[in-house]
């Protein structure tokens, strides 16, 4: 399906802009705790849900809920319960984290300990994800509705007046919608002080979509139900796999995934407007990309950096995590937290100071250490002025006469010899017969 058809489908299906995004995964076994274990059943008396993962149960027990009344017209004022957690001292600078598809706030479990001592970290599960409600009876899961949910959350639930925003995957799209509302608001109740964007499918023509995902976008709810395969509960695997399986099974997340996954329609319809907002945003911004991401490849980050961030006057930076994939917060949690701290506590250098910053960053680096991209700042050329001449496959530097030396004269002589040989070679080729080689 080409882009025009994709956008046309989005415009024709406003009620279905319930959201899918690429790469649903139970986790990369190479980056999580190794060893297969059998889960021990643990029944939650309040919900009747049986946990097989102590990690998932622990995450659930540490959270709480708030009620959100949807603003989407199709939902007719319906309310859902939204799960959230907070970490650290509320008097510290705040960091609001928005998770991606098809996972949850649990994705950041291993990264938060590297930040909670100095920051007040808040995470939530959007409706249809994690431990939040996941209605499947016609409920529309909209990015714009989730953006308003975030606004309500920071104002009414955790009461923040200033905060940094960190988004991943689908959370990046929610973050863009949220940023757009923030920029157009005449009276702001809070200030977004930094914007971190990680591995988001923020430019769909460069995303690595599967045909199944695109096919789901045109299906109506009855068809989605028919297409849903049976998925038995996972009761053994690595600790990370068991945790993800429990969170997915809570409130029948496998069924909700088919509806939530249609958010790409809304993403496509708003894509360029949201990216333009990013270019005009006064909020300092950092892109953080796991280089081994096959879901939202680095080409997406490159496109956003070159076309929307690099030339901004506002502080902007682009970071790579060489050994991380689609989930850098899970693959390299300490390194990702380190990038956040570097931006907030050390600061990003102006273009003139980038060389020294890169050298300092490289000292003592390991294979997992982050790498900063740097801006496309055109520095003054340090090489002596000259003129490059290309003769066949050999490149020569013709230096100014006042700097001519014996070595330079020898170079000129060599060039003349090669030119003469080139002429002989070409004329020789012209005299060759068209007989085949023995």
Short mmCIF file of C-alpha atoms in Angstrom, two decimals:
data_model
loop_
_atom_site.label_atom_id
_atom_site.label_comp_id
_atom_site.label_asym_id
_atom_site.label_seq_id
_atom_site.Cartn_x
_atom_site.Cartn_y
_atom_site.Cartn_z
CA UNK A 1 0.00 0.00 0.00
CA UNK A 2 1.52 3.34 -1.01
CA UNK A 3 1.47 6.43 1.17
CA UNK A 4 -1.46 8.12 -0.60
CA UNK A 5 -3.61 5.03 -0.17
CA UNK A 6 -2.50 4.79 3.45
CA UNK A 7 -3.51 8.38 4.25
CA UNK A 8 -6.75 7.99 2.30
CA UNK A 9 -7.60 4.96 4.41
CA UNK A 10 -6.89 6.99 7.54
CA UNK A 11 -9.20 9.80 6.45
CA UNK A 12 -11.98 7.38 5.53
CA UNK A 13 -11.86 5.54 8.84
CA UNK A 14 -12.00 8.11 11.67
CA UNK A 15 -13.78 5.71 13.98
CA UNK A 16 -11.05 3.15 13.49
CA UNK A 17 -8.13 5.36 14.36
CA UNK A 18 -7.72 3.04 17.34
CA UNK A 19 -4.31 2.28 16.90
CA UNK A 20 -0.97 -0.72 15.40
CA UNK A 21 2.58 -0.59 15.50
CA UNK A 22 5.29 -2.74 14.31
CA UNK A 23 7.25 -5.23 16.17
CA UNK A 24 5.34 -6.75 18.92
CA UNK A 25 7.87 -8.62 20.92
CA UNK A 26 8.14 -10.65 24.06
CA UNK A 27 11.69 -9.52 24.46
CA UNK A 28 15.06 -10.33 23.05
CA UNK A 29 16.46 -13.29 24.91
CA UNK A 30 19.98 -12.05 24.28
CA UNK A 31 19.42 -8.95 26.40
CA UNK A 32 17.44 -10.31 29.31
CA UNK A 33 18.00 -12.64 32.22
CA UNK A 34 19.07 -16.00 30.88
CA UNK A 35 17.69 -19.36 31.92
CA UNK A 36 14.25 -20.90 31.55
CA UNK A 37 12.08 -21.06 34.65
CA UNK A 38 8.59 -22.36 35.40
CA UNK A 39 6.24 -19.75 36.78
CA UNK A 40 4.64 -20.19 40.19
CA UNK A 41 0.90 -19.38 40.12
CA UNK A 42 -0.14 -16.51 42.38
CA UNK A 43 -3.81 -15.52 42.49
CA UNK A 44 -4.74 -11.87 42.99
CA UNK A 45 -7.88 -11.95 45.13
CA UNK A 46 -9.15 -8.55 43.98
CA UNK A 47 -8.99 -9.13 40.23
CA UNK A 48 -9.03 -12.94 40.08
CA UNK A 49 -5.97 -12.81 37.84
CA UNK A 50 -3.27 -15.45 38.23
CA UNK A 51 0.32 -14.26 37.98
CA UNK A 52 3.09 -16.60 36.88
CA UNK A 53 5.81 -13.96 37.12
CA UNK A 54 6.96 -12.53 40.43
CA UNK A 55 8.47 -9.57 38.52
CA UNK A 56 5.14 -8.63 36.93
CA UNK A 57 3.28 -9.10 40.21
CA UNK A 58 5.77 -6.91 42.04
CA UNK A 59 5.35 -4.16 39.42
CA UNK A 60 1.57 -4.41 39.72
CA UNK A 61 1.60 -4.28 43.54
CA UNK A 62 3.69 -1.10 43.51
CA UNK A 63 1.21 0.86 41.39
CA UNK A 64 -2.14 2.57 41.74
CA UNK A 65 -5.03 3.72 39.54
CA UNK A 66 -6.81 6.86 38.48
CA UNK A 67 -10.03 7.15 36.49
CA UNK A 68 -9.92 8.72 33.04
CA UNK A 69 -13.03 9.84 31.15
CA UNK A 70 -12.37 9.59 27.43
CA UNK A 71 -12.74 12.73 25.32
CA UNK A 72 -13.16 10.76 22.07
CA UNK A 73 -16.64 11.26 20.63
CA UNK A 74 -17.06 7.57 19.78
CA UNK A 75 -16.49 6.62 23.41
CA UNK A 76 -19.42 8.77 24.60
CA UNK A 77 -17.89 9.85 27.89
CA UNK A 78 -16.84 6.38 28.92
CA UNK A 79 -14.38 6.03 31.81
CA UNK A 80 -11.47 3.61 32.18
CA UNK A 81 -9.04 2.84 35.00
CA UNK A 82 -5.44 3.79 34.25
CA UNK A 83 -2.47 2.22 36.04
CA UNK A 84 0.51 4.36 37.07
CA UNK A 85 3.58 4.35 39.29
CA UNK A 86 5.87 7.00 40.77
CA UNK A 87 9.48 6.76 41.96
CA UNK A 88 11.74 9.09 43.91
CA UNK A 89 11.19 12.31 45.81
CA UNK A 90 8.36 14.53 44.46
CA UNK A 91 10.48 17.59 45.25
CA UNK A 92 13.12 16.53 42.69
CA UNK A 93 12.94 17.44 38.98
CA UNK A 94 10.20 15.36 37.37
CA UNK A 95 10.46 12.96 34.44
CA UNK A 96 7.27 11.72 32.74
CA UNK A 97 7.75 8.53 30.69
CA UNK A 98 5.38 7.36 27.92
CA UNK A 99 5.69 3.72 26.81
CA UNK A 100 5.27 2.19 23.36
CA UNK A 101 3.27 -0.49 21.55
CA UNK A 102 2.46 -3.23 22.42
CA UNK A 103 4.11 -3.14 25.84
CA UNK A 104 3.75 -1.03 28.98
CA UNK A 105 5.46 1.04 31.64
CA UNK A 106 7.20 -2.15 32.78
CA UNK A 107 9.65 -1.60 29.89
CA UNK A 108 11.40 1.00 32.06
CA UNK A 109 11.71 -1.14 35.18
CA UNK A 110 15.48 -1.59 34.82
CA UNK A 111 16.21 2.00 33.78
CA UNK A 112 14.35 3.80 36.57
CA UNK A 113 16.76 2.79 39.39
CA UNK A 114 19.51 4.78 37.63
CA UNK A 115 17.38 7.95 37.84
CA UNK A 116 15.07 7.77 40.85
CA UNK A 117 17.64 9.04 43.36
CA UNK A 118 17.77 12.47 41.71
CA UNK A 119 14.49 12.61 39.77
CA UNK A 120 10.81 12.13 40.47
CA UNK A 121 9.96 9.54 37.81
CA UNK A 122 6.36 8.87 36.76
CA UNK A 123 5.11 6.16 34.39
CA UNK A 124 1.66 5.03 33.31
CA UNK A 125 -0.02 2.38 31.19
CA UNK A 126 -2.24 3.80 28.45
CA UNK A 127 -5.73 2.29 28.08
CA UNK A 128 -5.37 -0.99 26.22
CA UNK A 129 -1.91 -1.64 27.66
CA UNK A 130 -0.21 -3.07 30.73
CA UNK A 131 -2.35 -3.15 33.87
CA UNK A 132 -4.88 -0.55 32.66
CA UNK A 133 -8.39 -1.33 31.39
CA UNK A 134 -8.51 -2.82 27.88
CA UNK A 135 -12.10 -2.53 26.60
CA UNK A 136 -12.84 -4.29 23.30
CA UNK A 137 -16.52 -3.49 22.83
CA UNK A 138 -16.21 -0.61 20.39
CA UNK A 139 -13.86 1.54 22.44
CA UNK A 140 -11.72 3.82 20.24
CA UNK A 141 -8.07 4.01 21.25
CA UNK A 142 -6.93 7.41 19.97
CA UNK A 143 -3.53 9.09 20.17
CA UNK A 144 -5.17 12.47 20.69
CA UNK A 145 -7.23 11.07 23.57
CA UNK A 146 -4.08 9.65 25.15
CA UNK A 147 -2.42 13.07 24.77
CA UNK A 148 -5.27 14.64 26.74
CA UNK A 149 -4.95 11.83 29.27
CA UNK A 150 -1.28 12.79 29.78
CA UNK A 151 -2.33 16.42 30.28
CA UNK A 152 -4.84 15.32 32.95
CA UNK A 153 -2.27 13.02 34.56
CA UNK A 154 0.43 15.69 35.01
CA UNK A 155 -2.05 18.33 36.21
CA UNK A 156 -4.55 16.44 38.34
CA UNK A 157 -2.93 13.15 39.35
CA UNK A 158 0.74 13.89 40.05
CA UNK A 159 0.43 17.70 40.09
CA UNK A 160 3.50 18.78 38.11
CA UNK A 161 4.29 22.37 37.14
CA UNK A 162 7.57 21.51 35.36
CA UNK A 163 8.76 18.20 33.93
CA UNK A 164 10.93 16.46 31.36
CA UNK A 165 9.18 14.17 28.86
CA UNK A 166 10.63 10.85 27.66
CA UNK A 167 8.79 8.84 24.99
CA UNK A 168 9.36 5.49 23.28
CA UNK A 169 7.81 3.98 20.12
CA UNK A 170 4.03 4.70 20.13
CA UNK A 171 4.61 6.95 23.12
CA UNK A 172 6.48 9.21 20.70
CA UNK A 173 3.28 9.72 18.69
CA UNK A 174 1.32 10.46 21.88
CA UNK A 175 4.13 12.82 22.85
CA UNK A 176 3.88 14.64 19.51
CA UNK A 177 0.12 15.10 19.92
CA UNK A 178 0.71 16.26 23.50
CA UNK A 179 3.42 18.69 22.35
CA UNK A 180 1.10 20.11 19.68
CA UNK A 181 -1.58 20.83 22.29
CA UNK A 182 1.04 22.36 24.56
CA UNK A 183 2.36 24.69 21.85
CA UNK A 184 -1.08 25.95 20.85
CA UNK A 185 -2.31 26.47 24.41
CA UNK A 186 -2.49 30.17 25.29
CA UNK A 187 -2.44 29.57 29.04
CA UNK A 188 -0.05 26.82 30.06
CA UNK A 189 -0.51 25.08 33.40
CA UNK A 190 2.97 23.56 33.28
CA UNK A 191 6.29 23.73 31.45
CA UNK A 192 7.90 20.93 29.42
CA UNK A 193 11.59 21.42 30.13
CA UNK A 194 13.17 18.66 27.99
CA UNK A 195 11.89 16.25 25.32
CA UNK A 196 13.52 12.82 24.86
CA UNK A 197 12.41 10.71 21.87
CA UNK A 198 13.48 7.08 21.53
CA UNK A 199 13.01 4.62 18.65
CA UNK A 200 9.64 5.91 17.50
CA UNK A 201 7.90 5.18 14.20
CA UNK A 202 7.61 8.89 13.63
CA UNK A 203 7.89 8.84 9.84
CA UNK A 204 5.93 5.89 8.50
CA UNK A 205 7.41 5.75 4.97
CA UNK A 206 10.67 4.67 6.62
CA UNK A 207 9.17 2.29 9.20
CA UNK A 208 9.56 -1.47 8.87
CA UNK A 209 5.89 -2.47 8.79
CA UNK A 210 4.70 -6.03 8.32
CA UNK A 211 2.00 -6.81 5.77
CA UNK A 212 -0.16 -8.25 8.55
CA UNK A 213 -0.10 -4.91 10.35
CA UNK A 214 -1.21 -3.04 7.24
CA UNK A 215 -3.95 -5.60 6.59
CA UNK A 216 -5.32 -5.13 10.10
CA UNK A 217 -5.76 -1.40 9.49
CA UNK A 218 -8.62 -1.93 7.04
CA UNK A 219 -10.47 -4.52 9.15
CA UNK A 220 -13.69 -3.76 11.00
CA UNK A 221 -14.22 -4.97 14.60
CA UNK A 222 -16.07 -8.20 13.63
CA UNK A 223 -13.25 -9.11 11.25
CA UNK A 224 -10.67 -8.43 13.94
CA UNK A 225 -12.41 -10.85 16.26
CA UNK A 226 -12.49 -13.53 13.57
CA UNK A 227 -8.80 -13.03 12.79
CA UNK A 228 -7.73 -13.35 16.40
CA UNK A 229 -5.70 -16.53 16.97
CA UNK A 230 -5.91 -18.50 20.19
CA UNK A 231 -3.04 -17.63 22.52
CA UNK A 232 -2.48 -19.95 25.49
CA UNK A 233 -0.84 -18.46 28.59
CA UNK A 234 2.92 -18.75 28.81
CA UNK A 235 3.84 -20.43 32.08
CA UNK A 236 7.54 -21.01 31.50
CA UNK A 237 10.39 -19.14 29.89
CA UNK A 238 12.94 -16.56 30.92
CA UNK A 239 11.92 -14.25 33.79
CA UNK A 240 11.47 -11.41 31.29
CA UNK A 241 9.29 -13.50 28.97
CA UNK A 242 7.08 -14.59 31.87
CA UNK A 243 6.67 -10.99 33.03
CA UNK A 244 5.73 -9.76 29.55
CA UNK A 245 3.28 -12.65 29.12
CA UNK A 246 1.54 -11.86 32.42
CA UNK A 247 1.21 -8.17 31.59
CA UNK A 248 -0.10 -9.03 28.13
CA UNK A 249 -2.67 -11.47 29.53
CA UNK A 250 -3.96 -9.04 32.17
CA UNK A 251 -7.42 -7.82 31.07
CA UNK A 252 -7.02 -9.82 27.82
CA UNK A 253 -4.32 -7.70 26.26
CA UNK A 254 -3.98 -10.04 23.28
CA UNK A 255 -7.49 -9.11 22.15
CA UNK A 256 -7.03 -5.41 22.85
CA UNK A 257 -3.82 -5.35 20.83
CA UNK A 258 -5.77 -5.78 17.59
CA UNK A 259 -7.79 -2.63 18.30
CA UNK A 260 -5.03 -0.51 19.79
CA UNK A 261 -2.79 -1.35 16.84
CA UNK A 262 -4.79 0.85 14.48
CA UNK A 263 -3.11 4.00 15.77
CA UNK A 264 -0.99 4.10 12.60
CA UNK A 265 -4.01 5.54 10.78
CA UNK A 266 -4.04 8.55 13.09
CA UNK A 267 -0.26 8.73 12.93
CA UNK A 268 -0.32 8.92 9.11
CA UNK A 269 -3.00 11.61 9.04
CA UNK A 270 -1.04 13.92 11.39
CA UNK A 271 2.55 13.00 10.56
CA UNK A 272 3.81 16.14 8.83
CA UNK A 273 1.97 18.54 11.12
CA UNK A 274 3.48 16.89 14.19
CA UNK A 275 6.99 16.93 12.73
CA UNK A 276 6.61 20.61 11.86
CA UNK A 277 5.62 21.22 15.49
CA UNK A 278 8.84 19.52 16.56
CA UNK A 279 10.89 21.83 14.35
CA UNK A 280 9.22 24.91 15.87
CA UNK A 281 9.22 23.63 19.45
CA UNK A 282 11.09 25.76 22.01
CA UNK A 283 11.74 22.65 24.12
CA UNK A 284 15.30 21.22 24.12
CA UNK A 285 15.15 17.82 22.41
CA UNK A 286 17.28 14.68 22.29
CA UNK A 287 16.84 11.72 19.93
CA UNK A 288 18.02 8.41 21.41
CA UNK A 289 18.21 5.45 19.03
CA UNK A 290 19.16 1.80 19.45
CA UNK A 291 21.15 1.12 16.28
CA UNK A 292 20.04 -2.51 16.02
CA UNK A 293 16.34 -1.64 15.82
CA UNK A 294 14.66 -3.50 12.94
CA UNK A 295 11.20 -2.18 13.85
CA UNK A 296 11.89 1.54 13.64
CA UNK A 297 15.31 1.56 11.96
CA UNK A 298 17.84 4.36 12.54
CA UNK A 299 16.90 5.80 9.13
CA UNK A 300 13.81 7.26 10.87
CA UNK A 301 15.97 9.01 13.46
CA UNK A 302 18.29 10.23 10.71
CA UNK A 303 15.36 11.69 8.77
CA UNK A 304 14.02 13.53 11.80
CA UNK A 305 17.44 14.83 12.76
CA UNK A 306 18.46 16.10 9.33
CA UNK A 307 15.08 17.61 8.42
CA UNK A 308 13.59 18.84 11.69
CA UNK A 309 16.14 19.13 14.51
CA UNK A 310 19.67 19.76 13.25
CA UNK A 311 19.18 23.38 12.23
CA UNK A 312 17.12 24.45 15.26
CA UNK A 313 18.46 27.24 17.44
CA UNK A 314 17.14 25.34 20.48
CA UNK A 315 19.41 22.74 22.10
CA UNK A 316 19.13 19.47 20.18
CA UNK A 317 21.18 16.28 20.13
CA UNK A 318 21.13 12.85 18.50
CA UNK A 319 22.48 9.82 20.37
CA UNK A 320 23.16 6.24 19.27
CA UNK A 321 23.31 3.15 21.46
CA UNK A 322 25.37 0.73 19.32
CA UNK A 323 24.40 -2.51 21.07
CA UNK A 324 20.71 -1.72 21.69
CA UNK A 325 17.73 -2.64 19.55
CA UNK A 326 14.14 -1.40 19.57
CA UNK A 327 14.04 -1.27 23.37
CA UNK A 328 17.19 0.60 24.49
CA UNK A 329 15.67 1.10 27.94
CA UNK A 330 15.67 -2.70 28.32
CA UNK A 331 18.82 -3.53 26.34
CA UNK A 332 21.08 -0.85 27.84
CA UNK A 333 19.17 0.77 30.75
CA UNK A 334 22.19 2.30 32.46
CA UNK A 335 23.52 3.81 29.23
CA UNK A 336 20.14 5.27 28.31
CA UNK A 337 19.76 6.77 31.78
CA UNK A 338 23.26 8.16 31.34
CA UNK A 339 22.21 10.00 28.18
CA UNK A 340 19.28 11.54 30.06
CA UNK A 341 21.59 12.65 32.84
CA UNK A 342 24.15 14.00 30.38
CA UNK A 343 21.57 16.20 28.67
CA UNK A 344 19.99 17.42 31.90
CA UNK A 345 23.04 17.76 34.13
CA UNK A 346 26.04 18.31 31.83
CA UNK A 347 24.38 19.85 28.80
CA UNK A 348 24.89 19.44 25.08
CA UNK A 349 27.78 21.42 23.54
CA UNK A 350 27.31 24.12 20.96
CA UNK A 351 28.55 23.06 17.49
CA UNK A 352 31.93 24.78 17.93
CA UNK A 353 32.67 22.64 21.00
CA UNK A 354 31.43 19.30 19.67
CA UNK A 355 34.85 17.94 18.70
CA UNK A 356 36.20 18.27 22.24
CA UNK A 357 32.96 16.86 23.67
CA UNK A 358 33.15 13.81 21.40
CA UNK A 359 36.74 13.14 22.43
CA UNK A 360 35.85 13.39 26.11
CA UNK A 361 32.86 11.10 25.63
CA UNK A 362 35.05 8.54 23.85
CA UNK A 363 37.58 8.26 26.66
CA UNK A 364 37.28 4.88 28.32
CA UNK A 365 34.26 3.94 26.25
CA UNK A 366 33.09 0.35 25.89
CA UNK A 367 31.09 -1.39 23.19
CA UNK A 368 27.83 -0.39 24.91
CA UNK A 369 28.70 3.28 25.47
CA UNK A 370 26.51 5.88 23.74
CA UNK A 371 27.75 7.86 20.76
CA UNK A 372 26.62 11.39 19.96
CA UNK A 373 25.92 12.21 16.31
CA UNK A 374 26.76 15.89 16.32
CA UNK A 375 25.26 18.69 14.24
CA UNK A 376 25.86 19.39 10.56
CA UNK A 377 27.84 22.48 11.44
CA UNK A 378 30.20 23.47 8.60
CA UNK A 379 33.57 24.15 10.18
CA UNK A 380 36.33 26.19 8.55
CA UNK A 381 38.46 24.00 6.31
CA UNK A 382 41.81 23.21 7.93
CA UNK A 383 43.54 21.80 4.85
CA UNK A 384 45.75 24.11 2.72
CA UNK A 385 43.85 25.67 -0.11
CA UNK A 386 44.37 23.85 -3.40
CA UNK A 387 42.64 22.32 -6.38
CA UNK A 388 41.89 18.66 -6.82
CA UNK A 389 42.34 17.12 -10.29
CA UNK A 390 41.02 13.68 -11.13
CA UNK A 391 42.88 11.85 -13.94
CA UNK A 392 41.40 8.42 -14.55
CA UNK A 393 41.55 6.68 -11.17
CA UNK A 394 44.32 8.76 -9.56
CA UNK A 395 43.56 11.92 -7.55
CA UNK A 396 46.19 14.69 -7.31
CA UNK A 397 46.44 17.88 -5.33
CA UNK A 398 47.67 20.86 -7.37
CA UNK A 399 49.28 23.15 -4.80
CA UNK A 400 49.74 26.95 -5.13
CA UNK A 401 52.93 27.98 -6.96
CA UNK A 402 54.39 29.70 -3.91
CA UNK A 403 54.37 26.37 -2.05
CA UNK A 404 55.91 24.36 -4.88
CA UNK A 405 58.72 22.04 -3.73
CA UNK A 406 60.80 19.31 -5.27
CA UNK A 407 58.22 16.81 -4.05
CA UNK A 408 55.44 18.83 -5.70
CA UNK A 409 57.37 19.07 -8.99
CA UNK A 410 57.93 15.32 -8.89
CA UNK A 411 54.19 14.89 -8.36
CA UNK A 412 53.47 17.04 -11.42
CA UNK A 413 55.91 14.98 -13.47
CA UNK A 414 54.29 11.75 -12.30
CA UNK A 415 50.89 13.13 -13.28
CA UNK A 416 52.14 13.99 -16.76
CA UNK A 417 53.60 10.52 -17.19
CA UNK A 418 50.35 8.88 -16.15
CA UNK A 419 48.39 11.09 -18.54
CA UNK A 420 50.70 10.07 -21.39
CA UNK A 421 50.32 6.40 -20.47
CA UNK A 422 46.58 6.89 -20.30
CA UNK A 423 46.53 8.22 -23.89
CA UNK A 424 48.65 5.31 -25.11
CA UNK A 425 46.42 2.86 -23.31
CA UNK A 426 43.26 4.34 -24.79
CA UNK A 427 44.74 4.42 -28.33
CA UNK A 428 45.91 0.85 -27.89
CA UNK A 429 42.40 -0.24 -26.97
CA UNK A 430 41.17 1.34 -30.20
CA UNK A 431 43.43 -0.89 -32.30
CA UNK A 432 42.42 -4.14 -30.65
CA UNK A 433 40.64 -6.65 -32.85
CA UNK A 434 37.35 -8.19 -31.75
CA UNK A 435 38.72 -11.72 -31.59
CA UNK A 436 38.03 -13.67 -28.45
CA UNK A 437 40.74 -14.34 -25.87
CA UNK A 438 42.38 -17.78 -25.95
#
